[in-house]
CSV table of C-alpha atoms in Angstrom, one decimal:
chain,number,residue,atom,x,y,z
A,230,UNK,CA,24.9,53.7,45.9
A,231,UNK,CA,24.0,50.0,44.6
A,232,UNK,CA,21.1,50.2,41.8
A,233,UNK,CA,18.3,47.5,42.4
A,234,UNK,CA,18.8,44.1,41.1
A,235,UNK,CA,15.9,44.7,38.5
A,236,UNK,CA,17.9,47.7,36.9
A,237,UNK,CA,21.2,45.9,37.0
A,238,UNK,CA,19.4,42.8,34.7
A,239,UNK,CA,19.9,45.2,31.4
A,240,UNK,CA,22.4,47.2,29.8
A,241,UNK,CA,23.2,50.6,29.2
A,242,UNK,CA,20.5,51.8,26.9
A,243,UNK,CA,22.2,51.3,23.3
A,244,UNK,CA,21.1,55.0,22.2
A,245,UNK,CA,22.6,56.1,25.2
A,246,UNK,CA,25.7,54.3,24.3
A,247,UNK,CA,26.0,55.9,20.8
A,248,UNK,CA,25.4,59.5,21.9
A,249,UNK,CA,28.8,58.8,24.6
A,250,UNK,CA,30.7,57.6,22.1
A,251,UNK,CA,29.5,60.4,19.3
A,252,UNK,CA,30.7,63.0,22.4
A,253,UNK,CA,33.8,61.5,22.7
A,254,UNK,CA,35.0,61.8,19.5
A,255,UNK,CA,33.8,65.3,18.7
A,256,UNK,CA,35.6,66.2,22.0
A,257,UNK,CA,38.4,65.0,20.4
A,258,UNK,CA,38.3,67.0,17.7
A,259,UNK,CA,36.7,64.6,14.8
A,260,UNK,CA,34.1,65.9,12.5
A,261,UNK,CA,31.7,63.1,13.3
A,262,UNK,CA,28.0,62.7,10.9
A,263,UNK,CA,25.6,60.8,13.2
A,264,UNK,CA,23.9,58.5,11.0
A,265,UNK,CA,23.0,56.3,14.1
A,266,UNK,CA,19.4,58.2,16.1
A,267,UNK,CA,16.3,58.2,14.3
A,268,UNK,CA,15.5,61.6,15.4
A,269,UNK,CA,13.8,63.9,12.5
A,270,UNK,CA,16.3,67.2,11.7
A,271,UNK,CA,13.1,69.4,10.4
A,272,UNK,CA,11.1,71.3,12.5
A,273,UNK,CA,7.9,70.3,13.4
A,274,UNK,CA,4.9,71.6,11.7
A,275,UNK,CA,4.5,75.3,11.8
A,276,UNK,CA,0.2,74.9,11.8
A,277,UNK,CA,1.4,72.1,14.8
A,278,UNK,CA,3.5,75.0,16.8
A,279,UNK,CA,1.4,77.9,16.3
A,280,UNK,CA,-1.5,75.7,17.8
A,281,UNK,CA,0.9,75.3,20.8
A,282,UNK,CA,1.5,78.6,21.6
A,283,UNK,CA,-2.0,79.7,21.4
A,284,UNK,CA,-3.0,77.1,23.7
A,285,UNK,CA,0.0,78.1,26.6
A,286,UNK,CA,-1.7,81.4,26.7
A,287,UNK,CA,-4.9,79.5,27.7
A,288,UNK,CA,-5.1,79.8,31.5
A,289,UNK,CA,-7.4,76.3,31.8
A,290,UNK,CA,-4.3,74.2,30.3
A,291,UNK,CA,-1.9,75.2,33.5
A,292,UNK,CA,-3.7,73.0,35.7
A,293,UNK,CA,-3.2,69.2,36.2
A,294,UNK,CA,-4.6,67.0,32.9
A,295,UNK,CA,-6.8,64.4,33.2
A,296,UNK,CA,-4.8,60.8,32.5
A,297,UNK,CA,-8.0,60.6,30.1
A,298,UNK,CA,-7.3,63.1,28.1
A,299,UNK,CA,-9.1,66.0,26.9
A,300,UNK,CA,-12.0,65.5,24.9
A,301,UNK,CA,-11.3,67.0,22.2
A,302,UNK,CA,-8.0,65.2,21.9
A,303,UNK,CA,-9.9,62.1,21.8
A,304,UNK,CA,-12.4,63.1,19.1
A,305,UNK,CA,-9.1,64.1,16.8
A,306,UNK,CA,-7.9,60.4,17.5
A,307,UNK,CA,-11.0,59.0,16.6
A,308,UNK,CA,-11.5,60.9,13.5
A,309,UNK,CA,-7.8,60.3,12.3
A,310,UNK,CA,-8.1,56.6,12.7
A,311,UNK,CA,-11.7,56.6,11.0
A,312,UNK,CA,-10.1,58.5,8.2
A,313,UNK,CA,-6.9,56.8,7.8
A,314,UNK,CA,-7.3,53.4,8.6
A,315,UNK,CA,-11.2,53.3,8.6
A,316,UNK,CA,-11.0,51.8,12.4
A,317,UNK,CA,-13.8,53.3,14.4
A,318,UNK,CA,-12.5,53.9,17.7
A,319,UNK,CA,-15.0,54.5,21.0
A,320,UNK,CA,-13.3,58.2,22.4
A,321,UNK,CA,-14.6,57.2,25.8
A,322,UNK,CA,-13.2,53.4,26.4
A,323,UNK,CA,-10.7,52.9,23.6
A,324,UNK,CA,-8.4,56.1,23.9
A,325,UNK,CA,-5.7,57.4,26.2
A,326,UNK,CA,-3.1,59.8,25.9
A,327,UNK,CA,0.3,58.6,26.7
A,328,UNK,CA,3.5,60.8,27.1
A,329,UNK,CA,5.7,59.3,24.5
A,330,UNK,CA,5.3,55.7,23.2
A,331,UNK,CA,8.3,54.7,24.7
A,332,UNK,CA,6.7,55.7,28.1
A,333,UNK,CA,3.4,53.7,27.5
A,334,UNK,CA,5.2,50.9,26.2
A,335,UNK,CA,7.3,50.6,29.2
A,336,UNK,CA,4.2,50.8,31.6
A,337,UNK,CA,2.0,48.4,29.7
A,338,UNK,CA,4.7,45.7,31.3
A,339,UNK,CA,3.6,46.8,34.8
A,340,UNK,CA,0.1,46.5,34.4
A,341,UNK,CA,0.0,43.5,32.8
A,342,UNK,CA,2.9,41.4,33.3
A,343,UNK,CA,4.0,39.6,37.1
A,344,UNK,CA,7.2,37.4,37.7
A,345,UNK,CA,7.1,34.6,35.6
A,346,UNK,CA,5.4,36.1,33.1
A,347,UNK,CA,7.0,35.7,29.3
A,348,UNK,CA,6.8,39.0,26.6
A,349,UNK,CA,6.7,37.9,23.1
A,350,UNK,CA,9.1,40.6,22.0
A,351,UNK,CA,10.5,40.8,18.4
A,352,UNK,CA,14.3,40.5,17.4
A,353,UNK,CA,15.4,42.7,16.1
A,354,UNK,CA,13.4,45.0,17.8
A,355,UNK,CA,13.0,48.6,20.1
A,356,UNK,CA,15.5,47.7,23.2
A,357,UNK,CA,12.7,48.6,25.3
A,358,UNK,CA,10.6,45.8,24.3
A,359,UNK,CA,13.1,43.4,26.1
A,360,UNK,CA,14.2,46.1,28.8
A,361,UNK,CA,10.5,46.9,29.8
A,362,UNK,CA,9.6,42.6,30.9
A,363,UNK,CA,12.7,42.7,32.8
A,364,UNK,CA,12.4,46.2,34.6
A,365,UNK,CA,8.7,44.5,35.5
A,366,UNK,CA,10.5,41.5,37.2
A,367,UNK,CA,9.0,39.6,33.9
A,368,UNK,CA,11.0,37.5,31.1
A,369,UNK,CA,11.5,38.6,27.4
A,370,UNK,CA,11.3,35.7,25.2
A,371,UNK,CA,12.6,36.4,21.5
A,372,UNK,CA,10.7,36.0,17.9
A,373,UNK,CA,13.5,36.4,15.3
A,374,UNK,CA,12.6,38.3,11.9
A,375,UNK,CA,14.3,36.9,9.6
A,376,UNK,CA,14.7,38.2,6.3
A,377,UNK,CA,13.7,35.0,5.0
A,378,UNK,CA,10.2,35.2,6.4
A,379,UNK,CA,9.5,38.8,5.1
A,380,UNK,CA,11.2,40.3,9.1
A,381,UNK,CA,8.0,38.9,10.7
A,382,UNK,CA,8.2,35.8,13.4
A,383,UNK,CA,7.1,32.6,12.7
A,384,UNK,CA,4.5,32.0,14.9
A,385,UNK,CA,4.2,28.1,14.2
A,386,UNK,CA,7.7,28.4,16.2
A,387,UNK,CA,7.3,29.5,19.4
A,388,UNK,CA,7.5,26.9,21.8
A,389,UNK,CA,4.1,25.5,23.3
A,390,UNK,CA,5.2,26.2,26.8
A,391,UNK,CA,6.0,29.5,26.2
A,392,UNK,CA,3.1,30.4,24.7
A,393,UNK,CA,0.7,29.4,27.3
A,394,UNK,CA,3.2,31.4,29.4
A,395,UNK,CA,3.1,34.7,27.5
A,396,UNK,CA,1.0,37.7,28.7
A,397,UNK,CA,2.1,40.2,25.7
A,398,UNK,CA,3.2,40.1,22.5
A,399,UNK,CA,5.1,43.2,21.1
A,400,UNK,CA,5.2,43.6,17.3
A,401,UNK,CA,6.2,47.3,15.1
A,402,UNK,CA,5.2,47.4,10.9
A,403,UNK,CA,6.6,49.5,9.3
A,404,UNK,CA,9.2,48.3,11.5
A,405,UNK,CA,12.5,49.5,13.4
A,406,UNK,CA,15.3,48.4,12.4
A,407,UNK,CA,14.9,46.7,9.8
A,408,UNK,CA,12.1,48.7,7.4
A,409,UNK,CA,9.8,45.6,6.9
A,410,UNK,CA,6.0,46.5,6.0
A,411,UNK,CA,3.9,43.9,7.4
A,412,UNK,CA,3.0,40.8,4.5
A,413,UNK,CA,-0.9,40.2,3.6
A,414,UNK,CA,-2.2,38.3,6.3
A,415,UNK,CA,0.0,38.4,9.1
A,416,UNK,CA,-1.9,40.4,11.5
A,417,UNK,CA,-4.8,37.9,11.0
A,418,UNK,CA,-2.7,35.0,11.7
A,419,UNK,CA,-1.6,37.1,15.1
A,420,UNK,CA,-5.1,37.8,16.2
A,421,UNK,CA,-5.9,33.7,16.2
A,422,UNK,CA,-2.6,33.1,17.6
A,423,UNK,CA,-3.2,35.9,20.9
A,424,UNK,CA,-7.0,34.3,21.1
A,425,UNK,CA,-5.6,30.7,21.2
A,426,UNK,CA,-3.3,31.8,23.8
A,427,UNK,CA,-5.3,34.3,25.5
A,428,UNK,CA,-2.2,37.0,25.0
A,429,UNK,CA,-2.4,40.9,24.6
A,430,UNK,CA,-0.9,41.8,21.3
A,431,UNK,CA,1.0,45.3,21.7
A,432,UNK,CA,1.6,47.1,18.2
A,433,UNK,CA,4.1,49.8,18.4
A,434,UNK,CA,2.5,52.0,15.6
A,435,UNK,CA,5.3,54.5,15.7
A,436,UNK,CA,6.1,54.5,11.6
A,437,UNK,CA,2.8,54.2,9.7
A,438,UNK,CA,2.8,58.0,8.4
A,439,UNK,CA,6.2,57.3,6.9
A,440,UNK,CA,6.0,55.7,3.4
A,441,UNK,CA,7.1,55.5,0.4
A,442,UNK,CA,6.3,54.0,-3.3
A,443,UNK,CA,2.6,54.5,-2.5
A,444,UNK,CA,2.5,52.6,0.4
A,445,UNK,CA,0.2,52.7,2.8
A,446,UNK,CA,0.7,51.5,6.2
A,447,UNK,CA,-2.5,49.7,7.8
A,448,UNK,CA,-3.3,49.6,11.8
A,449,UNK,CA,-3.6,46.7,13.2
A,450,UNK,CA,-6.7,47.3,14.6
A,451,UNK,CA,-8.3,47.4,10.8
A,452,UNK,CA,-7.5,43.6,10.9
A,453,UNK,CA,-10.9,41.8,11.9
A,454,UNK,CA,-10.9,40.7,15.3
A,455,UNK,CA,-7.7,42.4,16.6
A,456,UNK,CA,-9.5,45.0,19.0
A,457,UNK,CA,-10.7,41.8,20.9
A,458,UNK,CA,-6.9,40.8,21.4
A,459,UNK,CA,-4.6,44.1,21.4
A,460,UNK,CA,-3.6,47.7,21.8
A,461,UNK,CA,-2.4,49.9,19.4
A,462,UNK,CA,0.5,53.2,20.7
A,463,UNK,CA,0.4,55.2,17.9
A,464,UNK,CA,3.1,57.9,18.0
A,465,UNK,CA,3.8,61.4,16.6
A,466,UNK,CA,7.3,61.7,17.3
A,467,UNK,CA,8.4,60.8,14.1
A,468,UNK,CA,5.4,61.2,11.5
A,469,UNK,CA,5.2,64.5,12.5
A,470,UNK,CA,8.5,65.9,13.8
A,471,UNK,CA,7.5,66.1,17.9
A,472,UNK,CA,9.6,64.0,19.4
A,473,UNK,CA,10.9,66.1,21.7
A,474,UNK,CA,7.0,67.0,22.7
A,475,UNK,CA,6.8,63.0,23.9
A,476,UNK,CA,3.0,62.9,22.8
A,477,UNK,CA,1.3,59.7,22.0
A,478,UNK,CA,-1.9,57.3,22.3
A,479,UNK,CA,-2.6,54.3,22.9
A,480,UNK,CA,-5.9,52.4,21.6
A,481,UNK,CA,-7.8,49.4,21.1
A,482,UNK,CA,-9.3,46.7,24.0
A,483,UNK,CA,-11.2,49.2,26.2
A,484,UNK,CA,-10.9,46.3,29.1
A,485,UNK,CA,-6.6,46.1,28.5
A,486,UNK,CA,-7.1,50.6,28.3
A,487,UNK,CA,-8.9,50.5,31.6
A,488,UNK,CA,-6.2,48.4,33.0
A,489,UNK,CA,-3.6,51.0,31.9
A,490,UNK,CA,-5.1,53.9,33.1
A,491,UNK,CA,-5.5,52.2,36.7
A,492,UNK,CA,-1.6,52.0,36.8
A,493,UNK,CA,-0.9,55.6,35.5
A,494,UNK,CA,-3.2,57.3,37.8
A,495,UNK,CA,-0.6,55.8,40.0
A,496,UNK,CA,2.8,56.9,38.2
A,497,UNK,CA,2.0,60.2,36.6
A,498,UNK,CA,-0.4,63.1,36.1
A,499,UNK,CA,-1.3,63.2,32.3
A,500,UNK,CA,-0.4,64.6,29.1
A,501,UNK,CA,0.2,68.4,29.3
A,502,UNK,CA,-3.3,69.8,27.8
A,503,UNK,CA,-1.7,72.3,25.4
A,504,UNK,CA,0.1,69.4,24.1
A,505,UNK,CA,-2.9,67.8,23.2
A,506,UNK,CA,-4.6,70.7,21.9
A,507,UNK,CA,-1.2,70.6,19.4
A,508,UNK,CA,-2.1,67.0,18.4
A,509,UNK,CA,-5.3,68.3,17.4
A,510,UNK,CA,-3.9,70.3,15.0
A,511,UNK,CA,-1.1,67.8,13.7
A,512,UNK,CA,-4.2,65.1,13.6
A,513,UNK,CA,-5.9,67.0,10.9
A,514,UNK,CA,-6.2,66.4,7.8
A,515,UNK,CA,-4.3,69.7,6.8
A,516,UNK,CA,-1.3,67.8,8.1
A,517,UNK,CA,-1.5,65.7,5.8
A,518,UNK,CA,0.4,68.3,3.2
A,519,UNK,CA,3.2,68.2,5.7
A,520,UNK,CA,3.8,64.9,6.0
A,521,UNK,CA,3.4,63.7,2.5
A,522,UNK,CA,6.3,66.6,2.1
A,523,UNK,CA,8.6,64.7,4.3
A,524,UNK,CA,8.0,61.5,3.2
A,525,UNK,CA,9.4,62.6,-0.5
A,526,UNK,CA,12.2,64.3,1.4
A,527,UNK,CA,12.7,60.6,3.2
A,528,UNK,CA,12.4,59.1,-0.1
A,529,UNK,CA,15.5,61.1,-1.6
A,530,UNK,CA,17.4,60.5,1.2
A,531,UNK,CA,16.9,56.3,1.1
A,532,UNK,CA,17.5,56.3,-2.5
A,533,UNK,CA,21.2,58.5,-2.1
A,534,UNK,CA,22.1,56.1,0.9
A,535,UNK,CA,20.8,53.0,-1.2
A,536,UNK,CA,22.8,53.8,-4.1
A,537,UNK,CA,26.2,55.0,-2.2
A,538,UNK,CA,25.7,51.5,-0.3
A,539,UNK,CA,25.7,49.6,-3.7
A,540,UNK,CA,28.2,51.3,-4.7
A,541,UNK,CA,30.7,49.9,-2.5
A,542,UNK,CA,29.4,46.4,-2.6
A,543,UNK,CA,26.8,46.3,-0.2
A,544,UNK,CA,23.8,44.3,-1.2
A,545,UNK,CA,20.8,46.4,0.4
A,546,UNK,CA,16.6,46.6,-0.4
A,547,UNK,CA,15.2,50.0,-0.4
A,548,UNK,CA,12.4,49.6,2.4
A,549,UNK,CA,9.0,51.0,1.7
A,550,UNK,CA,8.4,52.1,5.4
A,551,UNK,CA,10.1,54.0,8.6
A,552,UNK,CA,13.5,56.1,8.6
A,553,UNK,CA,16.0,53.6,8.4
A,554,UNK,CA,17.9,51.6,6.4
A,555,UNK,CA,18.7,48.2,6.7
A,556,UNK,CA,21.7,46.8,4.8
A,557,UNK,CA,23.9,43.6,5.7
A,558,UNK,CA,27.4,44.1,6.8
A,559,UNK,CA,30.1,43.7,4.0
A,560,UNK,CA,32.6,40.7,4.0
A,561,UNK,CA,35.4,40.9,5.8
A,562,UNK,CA,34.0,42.1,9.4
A,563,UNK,CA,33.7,39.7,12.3
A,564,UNK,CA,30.6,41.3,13.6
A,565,UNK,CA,27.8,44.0,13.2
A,566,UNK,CA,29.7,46.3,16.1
A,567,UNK,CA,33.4,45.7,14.6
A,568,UNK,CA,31.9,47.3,11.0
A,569,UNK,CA,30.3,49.8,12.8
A,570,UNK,CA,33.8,50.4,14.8
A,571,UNK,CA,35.5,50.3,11.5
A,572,UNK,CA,33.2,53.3,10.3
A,573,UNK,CA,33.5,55.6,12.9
A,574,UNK,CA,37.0,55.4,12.8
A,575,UNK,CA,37.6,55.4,9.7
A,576,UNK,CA,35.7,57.7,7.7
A,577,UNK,CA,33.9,59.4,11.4
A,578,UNK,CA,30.6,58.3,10.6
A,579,UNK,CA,28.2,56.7,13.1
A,580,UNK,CA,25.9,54.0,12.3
A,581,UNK,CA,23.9,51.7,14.6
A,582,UNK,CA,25.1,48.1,14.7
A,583,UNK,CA,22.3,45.6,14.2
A,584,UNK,CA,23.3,43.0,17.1
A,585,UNK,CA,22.2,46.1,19.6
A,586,UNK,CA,18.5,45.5,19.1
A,587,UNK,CA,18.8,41.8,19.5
A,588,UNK,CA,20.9,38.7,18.6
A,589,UNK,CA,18.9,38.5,15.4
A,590,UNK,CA,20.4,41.7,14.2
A,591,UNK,CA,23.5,40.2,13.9
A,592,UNK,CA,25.4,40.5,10.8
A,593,UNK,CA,23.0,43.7,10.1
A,594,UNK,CA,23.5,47.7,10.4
A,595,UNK,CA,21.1,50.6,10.4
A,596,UNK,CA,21.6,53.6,8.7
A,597,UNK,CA,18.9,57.0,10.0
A,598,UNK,CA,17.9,59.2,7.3
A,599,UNK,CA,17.3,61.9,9.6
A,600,UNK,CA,20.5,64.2,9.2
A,601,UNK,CA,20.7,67.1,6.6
A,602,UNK,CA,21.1,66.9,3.3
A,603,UNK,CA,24.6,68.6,3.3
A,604,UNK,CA,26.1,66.4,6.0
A,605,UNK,CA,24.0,63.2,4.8
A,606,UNK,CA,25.7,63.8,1.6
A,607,UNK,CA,29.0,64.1,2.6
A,608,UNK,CA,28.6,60.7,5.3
A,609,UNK,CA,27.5,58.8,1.7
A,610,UNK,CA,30.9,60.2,0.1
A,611,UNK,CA,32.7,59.4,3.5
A,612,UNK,CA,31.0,55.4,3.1
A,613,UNK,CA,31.6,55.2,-0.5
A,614,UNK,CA,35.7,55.7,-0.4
A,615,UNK,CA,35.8,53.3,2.4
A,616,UNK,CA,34.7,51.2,-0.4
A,617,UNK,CA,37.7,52.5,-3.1
């Protein structure tokens, strides 16, 4: 069978390419420590679960969701934004449940974006904010972050032409890869830059509950004016330990929101209600307890990896945000992927190569602090006599 000519305009998914190659050399018998998938190794909240199961025994949440959401889903969203970000959200025209961020960032390209179209997406950046304008029959057009400029684009560079041309712009602080909070400001230069060009600003929110140093990640919603130009998908996949429960929201422009729900009352049938009725409970602030809890577990974790790095020579910025760390490839390699090669082989540890979430990343490598102490610990002695 011949995929379409859309699906044949990307690659493999790159996290699909690291789990084949993590399976093929267990299979072969090597004791590999995945340092490569940001995918939390705790178990999600047990006040989060126990809401679950008493809502599957609840008859009404069998039946078909509405793509709305449930009510009182929406008036946890509303008071979790009000209380962390001080944003006041309308529950009836500026929220909607989405199943996974990756899912509503993916269909935001089909509502919004037709052939010829340009997607401001950032580089390095979440694959699918290049692999969502093409699946759409669109064009991704690349903002680097550079370290330089704080890992945030320089908007007085994008090209006249193409800014008349873009329909979305996607930006991520606390961002993935590369653990960048976002500088004083920037958001407020965005908004002017998506009213002069009249383009929807997309903010992948998927990090702001991870922090460290007494950070505090903002929306960008609390920036004045940015409700008139953008959405907001705020995840709890990795905040809270559910991504396996793919449960999200987006929020903001109520216009852009009705345009979304239009199309997924045309692809799928909702959020599961119980699932909701979970994000209640993980909304709350006795939550909060939980995820301060893993954030100084995070914490450790960056400062072991931070100083192992160091230690053989690698020059590397404890970030203040997300589950990653961002370090430039030592001397010596010819690439981000040939490092990364070098690793795995050598010492059987797996670690994401930076030029996989855009050509910007070039030169860089991510490092997930979501693996157990025990075997996180014994991939920083694995790194650290690659380096004796």
């Amino acid at each position: 069978m011949r995929p379409s000519k859309r699906l044949e305009r990307i690659p493999p998914y790159a996290f699909a390419e690291l789990e084949r190659k993590i399976a093929a050399k267990r299979a072969a018998g090597v004791d590999v420590i995945s340092l490569g998938i940001g995918d939390p190794d705790r178990p999600t909240p047990a006040l989060i679960v126990e809401a679950m199961q008493e809502a599957v025994t609840e008859p009404q949440t069998h039946r078909y969701p509405s793509n709305r959401g449930r009510a009182d889903f929406r008036a946890a969203v509303r008071d979790f934004y009000a209380r962390r970000f001080d944003v006041t959200l309308d529950p009836e025209r500026e929220i909607i449940p989405a199943i996974g961020a990756k899912e509503a960032i993916f269909n935001l390209n089909l509502a919004f974006l037709d052939p010829g179209d340009y997607a401001l997406a950032a580089d390095p950046g979440y694959p699918v904010y290049t692999g969502g304008p093409w699946l759409a029959g669109a064009e991704p057009v690349l903002m680097a972050l550079q370290p330089e400029h704080g890992f945030v684009p320089d908007l007085g560079a994008i090209d006249e032409e193409v800014a008349r041309r873009a329909k979305l712009m996607y930006l991520n602080y606390p961002n993935n890869p590369t653990g960048a909070i976002v500088p004083e400001g920037f958001f407020a230069r965005v908004v002017e830059f998506a009213r002069a060009y009249e383009i929807l600003v997309v903010h992948d929110n998927a990090y702001s509950e991870i922090a460290y140093d007494g950070y505090r990640a903002p929306s960008f919603l609390s920036t004045p004016g940015a409700k008139e130009v953008g959405l907001e998908v705020f995840s709890l996949s990795k905040g809270y330990n559910m991504t396996g429960w793919r449960c999200a929201v987006v929020v903001g422009n109520a216009e852009a929101l009705e345009t979304y729900w239009r199309l997924k009352t045309n692809i799928d049938s909702g959020l599961f209600e119980a699932v909701q009725l979970a994000a209640v409970a993980a909304l709350s602030p006795e939550a909060d307890a939980e995820v301060a809890s893993m954030n100084e577990l995070y914490r450790r974790r960056r400062d072991l990896v931070c100083e192992a790095l160091r230690a053989i020579g690698v020059e590397v910025h404890p970030p203040h945000g997300t589950i990653y760390v961002w370090a430039p490839v030592p001397s010596g390699f010819s690439s981000s992927e040939a490092y990364c090669e070098h690793v795995l082989e050598r010492a059987g540890v797996v670690i994401s190569p930076g030029a996989i979430y855009g050509p910007a990343g070039e030169g860089w490598f991510r490092i997930s602090l979501t693996t157990p102490d025990d075997r996180l610990l014994a991939a920083i002695e694995r790194l650290a006599a690659l380096g004796r």
